[in-house]
mmCIF file of C-alpha atoms and ligand atoms in Angstrom:
data_model
loop_
_atom_site.group_PDB
_atom_site.id
_atom_site.type_symbol
_atom_site.label_atom_id
_atom_site.label_comp_id
_atom_site.label_asym_id
_atom_site.label_seq_id
_atom_site.Cartn_x
_atom_site.Cartn_y
_atom_site.Cartn_z
ATOM 1 C CA PRO A 1 -68.115 3.482 42.062
ATOM 2 C CA GLU A 2 -64.405 3.384 41.113
ATOM 3 C CA PRO A 3 -62.067 3.447 44.125
ATOM 4 C CA GLN A 4 -60.319 6.811 44.364
ATOM 5 C CA SER A 5 -56.721 6.896 43.040
ATOM 6 C CA PHE A 6 -54.037 9.004 44.691
ATOM 7 C CA LYS A 7 -51.405 7.969 42.150
ATOM 8 C CA GLN A 8 -50.087 10.599 39.771
ATOM 9 C CA GLU A 9 -48.234 9.994 36.525
ATOM 10 C CA ILE A 10 -44.742 11.510 36.651
ATOM 11 C CA THR A 11 -42.693 13.305 34.005
ATOM 12 C CA ALA A 12 -39.602 15.420 34.662
ATOM 13 C CA VAL A 13 -36.539 17.235 33.401
ATOM 14 C CA PHE A 14 -33.032 16.212 34.478
ATOM 15 C CA GLY A 15 -30.325 18.876 34.272
ATOM 16 C CA GLN A 16 -27.585 20.740 36.086
ATOM 17 C CA PRO A 17 -28.085 23.629 36.511
ATOM 18 C CA VAL A 18 -31.847 23.259 36.136
ATOM 19 C CA ALA A 19 -33.478 25.705 38.573
ATOM 20 C CA GLU A 20 -34.047 28.366 35.896
ATOM 21 C CA ASN A 21 -35.640 25.974 33.382
ATOM 22 C CA PRO A 22 -39.323 27.039 33.032
ATOM 23 C CA THR A 23 -40.606 23.918 31.218
ATOM 24 C CA GLN A 24 -42.493 22.717 34.311
ATOM 25 C CA VAL A 25 -44.768 25.761 34.227
ATOM 26 C CA MET A 26 -45.650 25.210 30.570
ATOM 27 C CA ILE A 27 -46.225 21.442 30.802
ATOM 28 C CA GLU A 28 -48.150 21.510 34.092
ATOM 29 C CA ALA A 29 -50.431 24.228 32.675
ATOM 30 C CA ALA A 30 -51.164 21.861 29.773
ATOM 31 C CA PHE A 31 -51.749 18.882 32.131
ATOM 32 C CA ALA A 32 -54.231 20.952 34.158
ATOM 33 C CA ASP A 33 -55.941 22.222 30.992
ATOM 34 C CA ALA A 34 -56.327 18.641 29.735
ATOM 35 C CA GLY A 35 -57.672 17.449 33.119
ATOM 36 C CA LEU A 36 -54.746 15.041 33.615
ATOM 37 C CA ALA A 37 -53.491 14.137 37.118
ATOM 38 C CA TRP A 38 -49.893 14.265 35.868
ATOM 39 C CA ARG A 39 -46.852 16.092 37.291
ATOM 40 C CA TYR A 40 -43.668 17.495 35.714
ATOM 41 C CA LEU A 41 -40.753 17.696 38.154
ATOM 42 C CA THR A 42 -37.684 19.918 37.756
ATOM 43 C CA LEU A 43 -34.851 17.714 39.043
ATOM 44 C CA GLU A 44 -31.202 18.578 39.570
ATOM 45 C CA VAL A 45 -29.119 15.569 38.488
ATOM 46 C CA ALA A 46 -25.303 15.597 38.531
ATOM 47 C CA PRO A 47 -23.491 13.905 35.624
ATOM 48 C CA SER A 48 -22.168 11.185 37.945
ATOM 49 C CA ASP A 49 -25.762 10.371 39.008
ATOM 50 C CA LEU A 50 -27.326 10.232 35.540
ATOM 51 C CA ALA A 51 -27.293 6.414 35.249
ATOM 52 C CA ALA A 52 -28.935 6.063 38.677
ATOM 53 C CA ALA A 53 -31.484 8.781 37.848
ATOM 54 C CA VAL A 54 -32.521 7.018 34.622
ATOM 55 C CA ALA A 55 -32.735 3.651 36.430
ATOM 56 C CA GLY A 56 -34.782 5.338 39.165
ATOM 57 C CA ALA A 57 -37.159 6.916 36.646
ATOM 58 C CA LYS A 58 -37.639 3.488 35.088
ATOM 59 C CA ALA A 59 -38.154 1.783 38.474
ATOM 60 C CA MET A 60 -40.711 4.400 39.548
ATOM 61 C CA GLY A 61 -42.609 4.216 36.285
ATOM 62 C CA PHE A 62 -42.005 7.787 35.077
ATOM 63 C CA ARG A 63 -43.938 8.222 31.818
ATOM 64 C CA GLY A 64 -41.048 10.157 30.327
ATOM 65 C CA PHE A 65 -38.519 12.899 30.944
ATOM 66 C CA ASN A 66 -36.601 15.709 29.283
ATOM 67 C CA LEU A 67 -32.840 16.114 29.361
ATOM 68 C CA THR A 68 -31.059 19.417 29.392
ATOM 69 C CA ILE A 69 -27.459 20.546 29.875
ATOM 70 C CA PRO A 70 -25.217 18.521 30.351
ATOM 71 C CA HIS A 71 -27.093 15.218 29.760
ATOM 72 C CA LYS A 72 -28.316 15.243 26.130
ATOM 73 C CA VAL A 73 -25.495 13.094 24.748
ATOM 74 C CA GLU A 74 -24.547 11.039 27.810
ATOM 75 C CA VAL A 75 -28.116 9.782 28.354
ATOM 76 C CA ILE A 76 -28.040 7.787 25.100
ATOM 77 C CA GLN A 77 -26.039 4.876 26.575
ATOM 78 C CA HIS A 78 -28.792 4.342 29.175
ATOM 79 C CA LEU A 79 -31.687 4.079 26.678
ATOM 80 C CA ASP A 80 -33.138 1.098 24.816
ATOM 81 C CA ARG A 81 -33.844 2.728 21.428
ATOM 82 C CA LEU A 82 -33.521 6.060 19.585
ATOM 83 C CA SER A 83 -35.711 7.800 17.010
ATOM 84 C CA GLU A 84 -34.222 8.375 13.553
ATOM 85 C CA ALA A 85 -33.658 12.083 14.252
ATOM 86 C CA ALA A 86 -32.073 11.515 17.680
ATOM 87 C CA GLU A 87 -29.804 8.889 16.144
ATOM 88 C CA LYS A 88 -28.621 11.299 13.419
ATOM 89 C CA MET A 89 -28.130 14.172 15.878
ATOM 90 C CA GLY A 90 -26.446 12.045 18.519
ATOM 91 C CA ALA A 91 -28.479 13.933 21.142
ATOM 92 C CA VAL A 92 -31.671 13.234 23.096
ATOM 93 C CA ASN A 93 -33.771 15.846 24.898
ATOM 94 C CA CYS A 94 -36.902 13.764 25.458
ATOM 95 C CA VAL A 95 -37.355 10.186 26.669
ATOM 96 C CA ILE A 96 -40.609 8.284 26.300
ATOM 97 C CA ARG A 97 -41.476 5.090 28.180
ATOM 98 C CA ASP A 98 -42.957 2.400 25.967
ATOM 99 C CA GLY A 99 -43.768 -0.656 28.094
ATOM 100 C CA ASP A 100 -40.444 -1.664 29.657
ATOM 101 C CA GLU A 101 -38.389 0.321 27.151
ATOM 102 C CA LEU A 102 -37.039 3.854 27.240
ATOM 103 C CA ILE A 103 -36.968 5.547 23.830
ATOM 104 C CA GLY A 104 -34.816 8.602 23.074
ATOM 105 C CA GLU A 105 -36.266 11.372 20.905
ATOM 106 C CA ASN A 106 -35.201 14.923 20.109
ATOM 107 C CA THR A 107 -37.996 17.487 20.007
ATOM 108 C CA ASP A 108 -35.903 20.701 19.592
ATOM 109 C CA GLY A 109 -35.733 20.549 15.806
ATOM 110 C CA LYS A 110 -39.237 19.065 15.476
ATOM 111 C CA GLY A 111 -40.630 22.026 17.425
ATOM 112 C CA PHE A 112 -38.896 24.348 14.998
ATOM 113 C CA VAL A 113 -40.199 22.539 11.913
ATOM 114 C CA GLU A 114 -43.724 22.486 13.358
ATOM 115 C CA SER A 115 -43.532 26.278 13.819
ATOM 116 C CA LEU A 116 -42.186 26.730 10.302
ATOM 117 C CA ARG A 117 -44.910 24.583 8.731
ATOM 118 C CA GLU A 118 -47.489 27.088 9.977
ATOM 119 C CA VAL A 119 -46.051 29.600 7.472
ATOM 120 C CA SER A 120 -44.069 27.628 4.874
ATOM 121 C CA ASP A 121 -43.292 24.107 3.599
ATOM 122 C CA PRO A 122 -39.614 23.170 4.230
ATOM 123 C CA GLN A 123 -39.579 20.926 1.110
ATOM 124 C CA GLY A 124 -36.973 22.171 -1.399
ATOM 125 C CA GLN A 125 -36.009 25.249 0.610
ATOM 126 C CA ASN A 126 -32.628 26.993 0.864
ATOM 127 C CA VAL A 127 -31.814 27.490 4.535
ATOM 128 C CA VAL A 128 -29.238 29.735 6.217
ATOM 129 C CA ILE A 129 -28.414 28.692 9.781
ATOM 130 C CA LEU A 130 -26.471 31.125 11.958
ATOM 131 C CA GLY A 131 -24.674 29.039 14.594
ATOM 132 C CA ALA A 132 -23.595 25.402 14.773
ATOM 133 C CA GLY A 133 -24.293 24.316 18.368
ATOM 134 C CA GLY A 134 -26.909 21.911 19.705
ATOM 135 C CA ALA A 135 -29.939 23.932 18.578
ATOM 136 C CA ALA A 136 -28.482 24.411 15.073
ATOM 137 C CA ARG A 137 -27.755 20.696 14.766
ATOM 138 C CA ALA A 138 -31.266 19.674 15.843
ATOM 139 C CA ILE A 139 -32.861 22.164 13.430
ATOM 140 C CA ALA A 140 -30.614 21.181 10.510
ATOM 141 C CA VAL A 141 -31.303 17.446 10.862
ATOM 142 C CA GLU A 142 -35.069 17.947 11.189
ATOM 143 C CA MET A 143 -35.181 20.413 8.278
ATOM 144 C CA ALA A 144 -33.253 17.898 6.137
ATOM 145 C CA LEU A 145 -35.691 15.118 7.131
ATOM 146 C CA ALA A 146 -38.509 17.526 6.141
ATOM 147 C CA GLY A 147 -36.968 17.870 2.659
ATOM 148 C CA ALA A 148 -34.949 21.112 2.769
ATOM 149 C CA ALA A 149 -32.683 21.258 -0.295
ATOM 150 C CA LYS A 150 -29.670 23.278 0.797
ATOM 151 C CA PHE A 151 -28.032 24.513 3.984
ATOM 152 C CA THR A 152 -25.556 27.322 4.500
ATOM 153 C CA ILE A 153 -23.985 26.981 7.941
ATOM 154 C CA VAL A 154 -22.555 30.279 9.187
ATOM 155 C CA ASN A 155 -20.457 29.973 12.349
ATOM 156 C CA ARG A 156 -17.847 31.938 14.289
ATOM 157 C CA SER A 157 -15.681 28.964 15.220
ATOM 158 C CA ALA A 158 -14.622 27.084 12.093
ATOM 159 C CA GLU A 159 -14.277 23.808 13.977
ATOM 160 C CA ARG A 160 -17.904 23.617 15.142
ATOM 161 C CA GLY A 161 -19.179 24.927 11.807
ATOM 162 C CA GLU A 162 -17.254 22.311 9.863
ATOM 163 C CA GLN A 163 -18.447 19.564 12.225
ATOM 164 C CA LEU A 164 -22.097 20.395 11.563
ATOM 165 C CA THR A 165 -21.424 20.731 7.828
ATOM 166 C CA ALA A 166 -19.833 17.261 7.809
ATOM 167 C CA LEU A 167 -22.768 15.813 9.781
ATOM 168 C CA ILE A 168 -25.324 17.162 7.285
ATOM 169 C CA LYS A 169 -23.241 15.771 4.420
ATOM 170 C CA ALA A 170 -22.878 12.343 6.043
ATOM 171 C CA LYS A 171 -26.390 11.882 7.467
ATOM 172 C CA THR A 172 -28.724 13.657 5.038
ATOM 173 C CA GLY A 173 -29.156 14.036 1.301
ATOM 174 C CA ALA A 174 -29.146 17.849 1.428
ATOM 175 C CA ALA A 175 -26.507 20.111 -0.111
ATOM 176 C CA VAL A 176 -24.442 22.074 2.409
ATOM 177 C CA GLU A 177 -21.879 24.840 2.464
ATOM 178 C CA PHE A 178 -19.903 26.302 5.375
ATOM 179 C CA VAL A 179 -19.225 30.028 5.776
ATOM 180 C CA HIS A 180 -16.706 31.129 8.383
ATOM 181 C CA TRP A 181 -18.372 34.050 10.197
ATOM 182 C CA THR A 182 -15.838 36.852 10.549
ATOM 183 C CA ASP A 183 -17.842 40.033 9.885
ATOM 184 C CA ASP A 184 -21.352 41.185 8.934
ATOM 185 C CA TYR A 185 -22.955 38.393 6.907
ATOM 186 C CA ASP A 186 -25.027 39.102 3.763
ATOM 187 C CA ILE A 187 -27.971 36.711 3.337
ATOM 188 C CA PRO A 188 -27.651 35.335 -0.224
ATOM 189 C CA THR A 189 -30.523 36.020 -2.618
ATOM 190 C CA GLY A 190 -32.612 32.889 -3.139
ATOM 191 C CA THR A 191 -32.604 32.103 0.588
ATOM 192 C CA HIS A 192 -36.028 30.963 1.823
ATOM 193 C CA VAL A 193 -35.400 30.620 5.573
ATOM 194 C CA VAL A 194 -32.897 32.372 7.870
ATOM 195 C CA ILE A 195 -32.501 30.962 11.378
ATOM 196 C CA ASN A 196 -30.632 32.476 14.292
ATOM 197 C CA ALA A 197 -29.503 29.402 16.219
ATOM 198 C CA THR A 198 -26.818 31.242 18.206
ATOM 199 C CA SER A 199 -27.338 32.382 21.787
ATOM 200 C CA ILE A 200 -26.923 36.047 20.753
ATOM 201 C CA GLY A 201 -29.770 38.151 22.183
ATOM 202 C CA LEU A 202 -30.709 35.839 25.070
ATOM 203 C CA PHE A 203 -31.779 37.647 28.266
ATOM 204 C CA PRO A 204 -30.058 39.614 29.809
ATOM 205 C CA ASP A 205 -27.971 40.489 26.691
ATOM 206 C CA VAL A 206 -31.048 41.711 24.854
ATOM 207 C CA ASP A 207 -29.240 44.505 22.971
ATOM 208 C CA ALA A 208 -26.512 42.234 21.570
ATOM 209 C CA ARG A 209 -26.334 42.550 17.790
ATOM 210 C CA ILE A 210 -26.074 39.580 15.435
ATOM 211 C CA PRO A 211 -23.301 40.327 12.883
ATOM 212 C CA LEU A 212 -25.685 40.438 9.950
ATOM 213 C CA ASN A 213 -26.356 42.964 7.189
ATOM 214 C CA THR A 214 -30.068 43.434 7.873
ATOM 215 C CA GLY A 215 -30.336 45.220 4.503
ATOM 216 C CA SER A 216 -29.973 41.759 2.916
ATOM 217 C CA LEU A 217 -33.217 40.550 4.556
ATOM 218 C CA THR A 218 -36.052 40.685 2.018
ATOM 219 C CA ALA A 219 -39.817 40.388 2.416
ATOM 220 C CA ASP A 220 -39.936 36.974 0.692
ATOM 221 C CA MET A 221 -37.813 35.388 3.462
ATOM 222 C CA VAL A 222 -38.909 33.601 6.631
ATOM 223 C CA VAL A 223 -36.722 34.721 9.547
ATOM 224 C CA ALA A 224 -36.713 32.634 12.722
ATOM 225 C CA ASP A 225 -35.012 33.153 16.055
ATOM 226 C CA VAL A 226 -34.434 30.363 18.604
ATOM 227 C CA ILE A 227 -34.121 32.808 21.511
ATOM 228 C CA PRO A 228 -37.269 32.331 23.643
ATOM 229 C CA ASN A 229 -36.555 35.101 26.140
ATOM 230 C CA PRO A 230 -37.282 37.805 25.173
ATOM 231 C CA PRO A 231 -39.522 36.654 22.293
ATOM 232 C CA ALA A 232 -39.157 40.021 20.492
ATOM 233 C CA THR A 233 -35.383 39.877 20.003
ATOM 234 C CA ARG A 234 -33.535 42.560 18.089
ATOM 235 C CA LEU A 235 -33.481 40.218 15.049
ATOM 236 C CA VAL A 236 -37.236 39.582 15.333
ATOM 237 C CA GLN A 237 -37.827 43.359 15.393
ATOM 238 C CA GLU A 238 -35.480 44.066 12.460
ATOM 239 C CA ALA A 239 -36.896 41.243 10.330
ATOM 240 C CA THR A 240 -40.444 42.399 11.075
ATOM 241 C CA ALA A 241 -39.478 45.923 9.958
ATOM 242 C CA ALA A 242 -38.024 44.449 6.731
ATOM 243 C CA GLY A 243 -41.400 42.831 5.982
ATOM 244 C CA CYS A 244 -40.196 39.239 6.486
ATOM 245 C CA THR A 245 -42.387 36.445 7.842
ATOM 246 C CA VAL A 246 -41.088 36.108 11.400
ATOM 247 C CA LEU A 247 -41.088 33.188 13.863
ATOM 248 C CA ASP A 248 -40.018 33.779 17.463
ATOM 249 C CA GLY A 249 -38.194 31.359 19.761
ATOM 250 C CA LEU A 250 -41.107 31.132 22.170
ATOM 251 C CA GLY A 251 -43.171 29.427 19.448
ATOM 252 C CA MET A 252 -40.412 26.877 18.937
ATOM 253 C CA LEU A 253 -40.157 26.253 22.681
ATOM 254 C CA VAL A 254 -43.927 25.783 22.963
ATOM 255 C CA ASN A 255 -44.043 23.419 19.970
ATOM 256 C CA GLN A 256 -41.176 21.388 21.380
ATOM 257 C CA GLY A 257 -43.257 21.021 24.568
ATOM 258 C CA VAL A 258 -46.374 20.174 22.533
ATOM 259 C CA ILE A 259 -44.510 17.298 20.874
ATOM 260 C CA GLY A 260 -43.182 15.960 24.201
ATOM 261 C CA PHE A 261 -46.670 16.199 25.772
ATOM 262 C CA ARG A 262 -48.184 14.339 22.813
ATOM 263 C CA LEU A 263 -45.537 11.584 22.934
ATOM 264 C CA TRP A 264 -45.995 11.066 26.683
ATOM 265 C CA THR A 265 -49.785 11.299 26.998
ATOM 266 C CA GLY A 266 -51.062 10.408 23.536
ATOM 267 C CA ILE A 267 -53.334 13.440 23.593
ATOM 268 C CA GLU A 268 -53.117 16.886 22.016
ATOM 269 C CA PRO A 269 -52.336 19.762 24.438
ATOM 270 C CA ASN A 270 -53.510 23.352 24.097
ATOM 271 C CA PRO A 271 -50.525 25.389 22.788
ATOM 272 C CA ALA A 272 -52.148 28.733 23.665
ATOM 273 C CA VAL A 273 -52.327 27.735 27.347
ATOM 274 C CA MET A 274 -48.652 26.712 27.196
ATOM 275 C CA ARG A 275 -47.524 29.946 25.544
ATOM 276 C CA THR A 276 -49.446 32.076 28.046
ATOM 277 C CA ALA A 277 -47.856 30.167 30.953
ATOM 278 C CA LEU A 278 -44.373 30.890 29.582
ATOM 279 C CA GLU A 279 -45.146 34.524 28.777
ATOM 280 C CA GLU A 280 -46.112 34.985 32.435
ATOM 281 C CA VAL A 281 -42.739 33.509 33.505
ATOM 282 C CA PHE A 282 -40.782 35.724 31.110
ATOM 283 C CA GLY A 283 -42.759 38.781 32.211
HETATM 284 P P1 LIG B 301 -24.485 25.995 22.017
HETATM 285 O O1 LIG B 301 -23.610 26.526 23.090
HETATM 286 O O2 LIG B 301 -24.424 24.564 21.652
HETATM 287 O O3 LIG B 301 -24.175 26.841 20.646
HETATM 288 C C1 LIG B 301 -24.118 28.237 20.657
HETATM 289 C C2 LIG B 301 -23.895 28.763 19.244
HETATM 290 O O4 LIG B 301 -23.945 30.198 19.281
HETATM 291 C C3 LIG B 301 -22.532 28.397 18.650
HETATM 292 O O5 LIG B 301 -22.656 28.211 17.265
HETATM 293 C C4 LIG B 301 -21.713 29.652 18.941
HETATM 294 O O6 LIG B 301 -20.638 29.853 18.044
HETATM 295 C C5 LIG B 301 -22.754 30.725 18.720
HETATM 296 N N1 LIG B 301 -22.435 31.980 19.379
HETATM 297 C C6 LIG B 301 -22.576 32.296 20.691
HETATM 298 N N2 LIG B 301 -22.201 33.560 20.920
HETATM 299 C C7 LIG B 301 -21.807 34.077 19.724
HETATM 300 C C8 LIG B 301 -21.303 35.346 19.298
HETATM 301 N N3 LIG B 301 -21.147 36.358 20.170
HETATM 302 N N4 LIG B 301 -21.014 35.513 17.997
HETATM 303 C C9 LIG B 301 -21.193 34.514 17.102
HETATM 304 N N5 LIG B 301 -21.645 33.293 17.438
HETATM 305 C C10 LIG B 301 -21.957 33.067 18.739
HETATM 306 O O7 LIG B 301 -25.954 26.419 22.413
HETATM 307 P P2 LIG B 301 -27.338 25.752 21.925
HETATM 308 O O8 LIG B 301 -27.256 25.490 20.476
HETATM 309 O O9 LIG B 301 -27.711 24.659 22.841
HETATM 310 O O10 LIG B 301 -28.354 26.944 22.218
HETATM 311 C C11 LIG B 301 -28.325 28.136 21.450
HETATM 312 C C12 LIG B 301 -29.534 28.966 21.801
HETATM 313 O O11 LIG B 301 -30.688 28.287 21.386
HETATM 314 C C13 LIG B 301 -29.706 29.222 23.304
HETATM 315 O O12 LIG B 301 -29.835 30.616 23.490
HETATM 316 C C14 LIG B 301 -31.000 28.533 23.677
HETATM 317 O O13 LIG B 301 -31.761 29.329 24.549
HETATM 318 C C15 LIG B 301 -31.699 28.434 22.349
HETATM 319 N N6 LIG B 301 -32.576 27.264 22.266
HETATM 320 C C16 LIG B 301 -33.890 27.494 22.055
HETATM 321 C C17 LIG B 301 -34.770 26.456 21.939
HETATM 322 C C18 LIG B 301 -36.200 26.757 21.710
HETATM 323 O O14 LIG B 301 -37.001 25.819 21.769
HETATM 324 N N7 LIG B 301 -36.573 27.992 21.428
HETATM 325 C C19 LIG B 301 -34.330 25.045 22.038
HETATM 326 C C20 LIG B 301 -32.914 24.900 22.234
HETATM 327 C C21 LIG B 301 -32.088 25.991 22.354
HETATM 328 P P3 LIG B 301 -19.166 29.211 18.327
HETATM 329 O O15 LIG B 301 -19.211 27.804 17.809
HETATM 330 O O16 LIG B 301 -18.261 30.089 17.561
HETATM 331 O O17 LIG B 301 -18.945 29.284 19.820
#
């Protein structure tokens, strides 16, 4: 018989603060479901310790790790290679070990596109993105790589909005327009996908209203929210009432985890198990 092995394969997330990040629950549920003796550790890493943490992960043979605030940009200098999307975004949220090399990937936007593909093909679509932060950037780059035709970036601060607009122009072949968000926004007719990529509506500010004329949402549109908690945001409820096809932020979060799991283990996890694990956390 095979000698028994007490060695576990290690994955992790590095962040600060990190204690409230629920990814461990979702990924470890998927490891258990797949019968893998793998662990996912939630590790507090200060910015000044990031280089040592990455070297330590490499030395200890971690199979991969996620990065969250404030490490997504700074980690890049410590990696050996980047995926095309991570390179364009200038941000990494997932590292995969390949032999002796550490490869930087970004799964935030890929998780979104994977959710969207369940209801609609991004190819040739007109996309309105509310917000211009990290989530908006990841989604825009991935949607452009998936063939979206045109982006309208709607953002409160002109500086961030114009930065994302310039990035799309420089790094993708898609058309792009910037709208400075000063009052209730009307979704233009001909829009295929509307995405809330702001933090408006995140727990505990669940009643916060997105400055949007919900009368301009029509049943032929896909409306997506990045807010995972609560899944049924005010926007999700209003878009559902308007007859739109609706995607919640929990689906995006699960799919982002599915992609990371697949990259690390090479096997397909069970997304239903992952969603249930997160729903239990979010109550
Ligand atoms: P950032 O801080 O980088 O960006 C926040 C964005 O929200 C900015 O565009 C900001 O505008 C806008 N914003 C915030 N408050 C308001 C307001 N009151 N009115 C108008 N605009 C506002 O955050 P991230 O992009 O990293 O994250 C955004 C959200 O996405 C978070 O809530 C996070 O939970 C969620 N997320 C979900 C994921 C998922 O898998 N479901 C993955 C990643 C993130 P301005 O530039 O004017 O400040």
